[in-house]
N, CA and C of each residue as an Amber inpcrd file, in Angstrom:
protein
   225
   0.9120000  -1.4110000  -0.0970000   0.1270000  -0.1230000  -0.0070000
   0.7130000   1.4580000  -0.1270000   0.3460000   1.8030000  -0.6740000
   1.1770000   3.2820000  -0.7090000   1.2100000   4.2530000   0.5560000
   2.2390000   5.0190000   0.5910000   2.2270000   5.8350000   2.3470000
   1.2480000   7.2100000   1.6910000   1.0940000   7.3450000   0.8410000
  -0.2830000   8.4080000   0.2310000  -1.8000000   8.0550000   0.2840000
  -1.9020000   7.0290000   0.0910000  -3.1720000   5.9300000   0.4310000
  -4.2090000   6.8320000   1.3430000  -5.3560000   7.2880000   1.4980000
  -6.6430000   7.4560000   2.1830000  -7.3790000   6.4800000   2.1850000
  -7.3270000   4.9910000   1.8790000  -7.8340000   4.3180000   1.9320000
  -8.4020000   3.4440000   0.6430000  -8.8190000   2.5090000   0.5990000
  -9.0740000   1.8160000  -1.2460000 -10.4300000   1.4940000  -1.5500000
 -10.6310000   1.2830000  -2.7520000 -12.1400000   0.9020000  -3.1800000
 -11.7330000  -0.4610000  -3.8770000 -12.6210000  -1.3540000  -3.3300000
 -12.6510000  -2.6380000  -3.4820000 -13.3850000  -2.8840000  -4.6450000
 -12.9360000  -3.3280000  -5.9770000 -13.8970000  -3.3640000  -7.2230000
 -13.8790000  -5.0280000  -7.5120000 -14.9310000  -5.2480000  -7.5230000
 -15.0000000  -6.6480000  -8.2020000 -15.9860000  -6.8060000  -9.4920000
 -16.2570000  -6.0050000 -10.1250000 -17.3720000  -5.7060000 -10.8830000
 -17.0930000  -5.1720000 -11.9200000 -17.7310000  -5.1080000 -13.1440000
 -16.7410000  -4.6520000 -14.3600000 -17.9760000  -3.1100000 -15.1190000
 -17.7020000  -2.8800000 -13.6830000 -18.4240000  -0.8110000 -13.7100000
 -17.3130000  -0.1590000 -13.8820000 -17.3610000   0.7620000 -14.7240000
 -16.2720000   1.9620000 -14.2830000 -16.3120000   2.3790000 -12.9180000
 -15.2600000   2.6240000 -12.4760000 -15.0700000   3.2090000 -11.2450000
 -14.0040000   4.3890000 -11.2580000 -14.4030000   5.4960000 -10.9380000
 -13.5880000   6.8500000 -11.0170000 -13.4480000   7.3710000  -9.7090000
 -12.2380000   8.3480000  -9.8350000 -12.1430000   8.9340000  -8.3600000
 -10.3580000   8.8770000  -8.9170000  -9.5290000   8.9790000  -7.5580000
  -8.3580000   9.2100000  -7.9860000  -7.3390000   8.2420000  -7.3270000
  -7.1930000   7.3130000  -7.8320000  -6.1510000   6.2740000  -7.2390000
  -4.8800000   6.0360000  -7.8950000  -3.9010000   5.4750000  -6.6440000
  -2.2910000   5.6680000  -7.3660000  -1.8810000   4.4100000  -7.1480000
  -2.5790000   3.2360000  -6.9030000  -2.2380000   2.0430000  -6.8240000
  -3.3820000   0.9490000  -6.7520000  -2.7910000   0.0630000  -8.1340000
  -4.1680000  -0.7740000  -8.0500000  -3.4050000  -2.2940000  -7.8120000
  -4.2140000  -2.9230000  -7.1920000  -3.5870000  -4.1110000  -5.8290000
  -4.6120000  -5.4310000  -6.3210000  -4.0870000  -6.5700000  -6.8450000
  -5.0980000  -7.8820000  -7.0590000  -5.1390000  -8.6660000  -5.8410000
  -6.4630000  -8.9050000  -5.6700000  -6.4770000  -9.9680000  -5.0030000
  -6.3400000 -11.5210000  -5.4000000  -7.1150000 -11.6110000  -6.7690000
  -6.6030000 -12.5190000  -7.6140000  -6.2890000 -12.1980000  -8.7420000
  -6.2890000 -13.1110000  -9.7110000  -5.9760000 -13.2680000 -11.1070000
  -6.9190000 -12.0000000 -11.5280000  -6.4420000 -11.0270000 -12.1900000
  -7.7770000 -10.1620000 -12.5960000  -7.3060000  -9.8110000 -14.2150000
  -8.0270000  -8.9660000 -14.6860000  -7.8810000  -8.4320000 -15.7820000
  -8.3000000  -7.1690000 -15.9130000  -7.5070000  -5.7490000 -16.1560000
  -7.9940000  -4.7360000 -16.2140000  -8.0780000  -4.3420000 -17.4990000
  -9.6350000  -3.8770000 -18.0320000 -10.3240000  -3.9950000 -19.0700000
  -9.7270000  -2.7140000 -19.8770000 -10.0730000  -1.4780000 -18.7290000
  -9.5620000  -0.1560000 -19.5380000  -8.9210000   0.5500000 -18.1960000
  -8.4760000   1.5220000 -18.1760000  -8.0740000   2.7680000 -17.1530000
  -7.3790000   3.7510000 -17.6690000  -8.0860000   5.1630000 -17.4630000
  -7.6580000   6.2760000 -17.6280000  -6.2500000   6.7310000 -16.8800000
  -5.4530000   7.1450000 -17.1790000  -4.0560000   7.3460000 -16.2780000
  -3.6150000   9.0530000 -16.6650000  -3.5040000   9.7430000 -15.7810000
  -3.0440000  11.0750000 -16.0100000  -1.3630000  11.1040000 -16.7630000
  -1.2100000  11.6010000 -17.6050000   0.1120000  11.9800000 -18.2730000
   0.6170000  10.7690000 -19.0680000  -0.2050000   9.7840000 -19.2570000
  -0.0660000   8.6820000 -20.0520000   0.6210000   8.6090000 -20.9900000
   1.6570000   8.5280000 -21.7220000   1.8890000   8.0350000 -23.0670000
   2.4250000   6.6980000 -23.7220000   2.2140000   6.6670000 -24.9710000
   2.1520000   5.6140000 -25.3400000   0.9620000   4.4890000 -26.0370000
   1.2690000   3.2920000 -25.9750000  -0.5270000   2.5740000 -26.1040000
  -1.3070000   2.6040000 -24.9930000  -2.3330000   2.4830000 -25.3450000
  -3.7880000   2.3980000 -24.4690000  -3.4790000   1.3000000 -23.6630000
  -3.9340000   1.7170000 -21.8670000  -3.7210000   0.6480000 -20.7840000
  -5.0300000   0.0600000 -21.0560000  -5.2020000  -1.4100000 -21.5220000
  -6.2610000  -2.1000000 -21.9130000  -6.0360000  -3.3410000 -21.7880000
  -6.7810000  -4.3810000 -21.4590000  -6.4270000  -5.7720000 -21.1450000
  -5.5390000  -6.0690000 -20.5600000  -5.0990000  -5.2400000 -19.8730000
  -3.7610000  -5.6650000 -18.8260000  -4.1410000  -6.8170000 -17.8390000
  -3.2790000  -7.5770000 -17.8660000  -3.6370000  -8.8490000 -16.9180000
  -2.5010000  -8.3690000 -15.7530000  -3.1820000  -8.9140000 -14.2350000
  -2.5050000  -8.7030000 -13.3460000  -2.7660000 -10.1920000 -12.4240000
  -1.6980000 -10.8090000 -11.8880000  -1.8370000 -11.9670000 -11.2330000
  -1.8130000 -11.5320000  -9.7370000  -2.4050000 -12.3790000  -9.1160000
  -2.8240000 -12.4690000  -7.6760000  -1.8580000 -11.5020000  -6.8230000
  -1.8340000 -10.9720000  -5.9160000  -0.7750000  -9.8050000  -5.5470000
   0.1580000  -8.9830000  -6.0940000  -0.0140000  -9.1430000  -7.6060000
   0.5060000  -7.9020000  -8.2440000   0.0210000  -6.5870000  -7.8800000
   1.0310000  -5.5120000  -8.0780000   0.2560000  -4.1330000  -8.4540000
   0.6770000  -3.2810000  -9.4900000   0.0790000  -2.1860000  -9.8650000
   0.6160000  -1.4350000 -10.8000000   0.2790000  -0.1620000 -10.1360000
   1.5130000   1.1330000 -10.0780000   1.5530000   2.7760000  -9.7290000
   1.1290000   3.4080000 -10.9620000   0.4900000   4.5400000 -10.3060000
   0.2230000   5.5770000 -11.4360000  -0.8600000   6.5090000 -10.8150000
  -1.2970000   7.3590000 -11.4500000  -2.3330000   8.0380000 -11.3040000
  -3.4860000   7.9350000 -11.8700000  -4.5270000   6.7050000 -11.5990000
  -5.4490000   6.4770000 -12.4710000  -7.2270000   7.5290000 -12.2790000
  -7.7590000   7.9550000 -12.9080000  -8.6620000   8.5540000 -12.3640000
 -10.4550000   7.8030000 -12.9600000 -10.1740000   6.8410000 -13.8740000
 -10.6930000   5.9530000 -13.8180000 -10.4500000   4.0480000 -14.0230000
 -10.8620000   3.2920000 -13.6740000 -10.4140000   1.9620000 -14.0130000
 -12.1460000   0.9340000 -14.0430000 -11.8610000   0.1430000 -15.1370000
 -12.9030000  -0.6130000 -15.3640000 -12.1530000  -2.4270000 -15.7460000
 -12.4850000  -3.2220000 -14.6240000 -12.0710000  -4.7780000 -14.8460000
 -13.0120000  -5.2510000 -15.5280000 -12.4550000  -6.2080000 -16.4240000
 -12.8380000  -7.6110000 -17.3210000 -13.3380000  -8.7130000 -16.4110000
 -12.2410000  -8.9020000 -15.4010000 -12.4330000  -9.8630000 -14.4030000
 -11.4910000  -9.8330000 -13.2960000 -11.7340000 -10.2120000 -12.0370000
 -10.9510000 -10.4990000 -10.7360000 -11.6920000  -9.5380000  -9.9740000
 -10.4890000  -9.2420000  -8.8080000 -10.8820000  -8.6540000  -7.9170000
  -9.8210000  -8.0230000  -7.2040000  -9.7230000  -6.2720000  -7.2090000
  -8.5250000  -5.4880000  -6.9490000  -9.2250000  -4.2990000  -5.9600000
  -8.0750000  -4.5120000  -5.0450000  -8.0790000  -2.6240000  -4.5740000
  -7.7930000  -1.7000000  -5.2340000  -8.0520000  -0.1860000  -5.2650000
  -7.6990000   0.6900000  -5.9120000  -7.8290000   1.3950000  -4.6230000
  -6.3650000   1.9100000  -4.6150000  -5.9060000   2.8180000  -3.4500000
  -6.4230000   4.5030000  -3.4660000  -7.0570000   5.0150000  -2.6560000
  -7.5890000   6.3120000  -2.7770000  -6.3210000   7.4920000  -2.8120000
  -6.1190000   8.7030000  -3.4790000  -5.4860000   9.7030000  -2.9770000
  -5.8930000  10.7310000  -3.0360000
């Protein structure tokens, strides 16, 4: 967990979740269908697999899962 987190949002559905998140942590094998990331360059962040326990850090303003369960840490 990030030292800057102010809690987390548990995500286990395929709806878009909006807010400001700085870390996504998978509780089980998961797939991020799409995410909006501040100051992102390069390819779009879609269909990204995460293994259980794996995390990814960035400033996310929207996260949508295709499958799995994650914690999205709020900032």
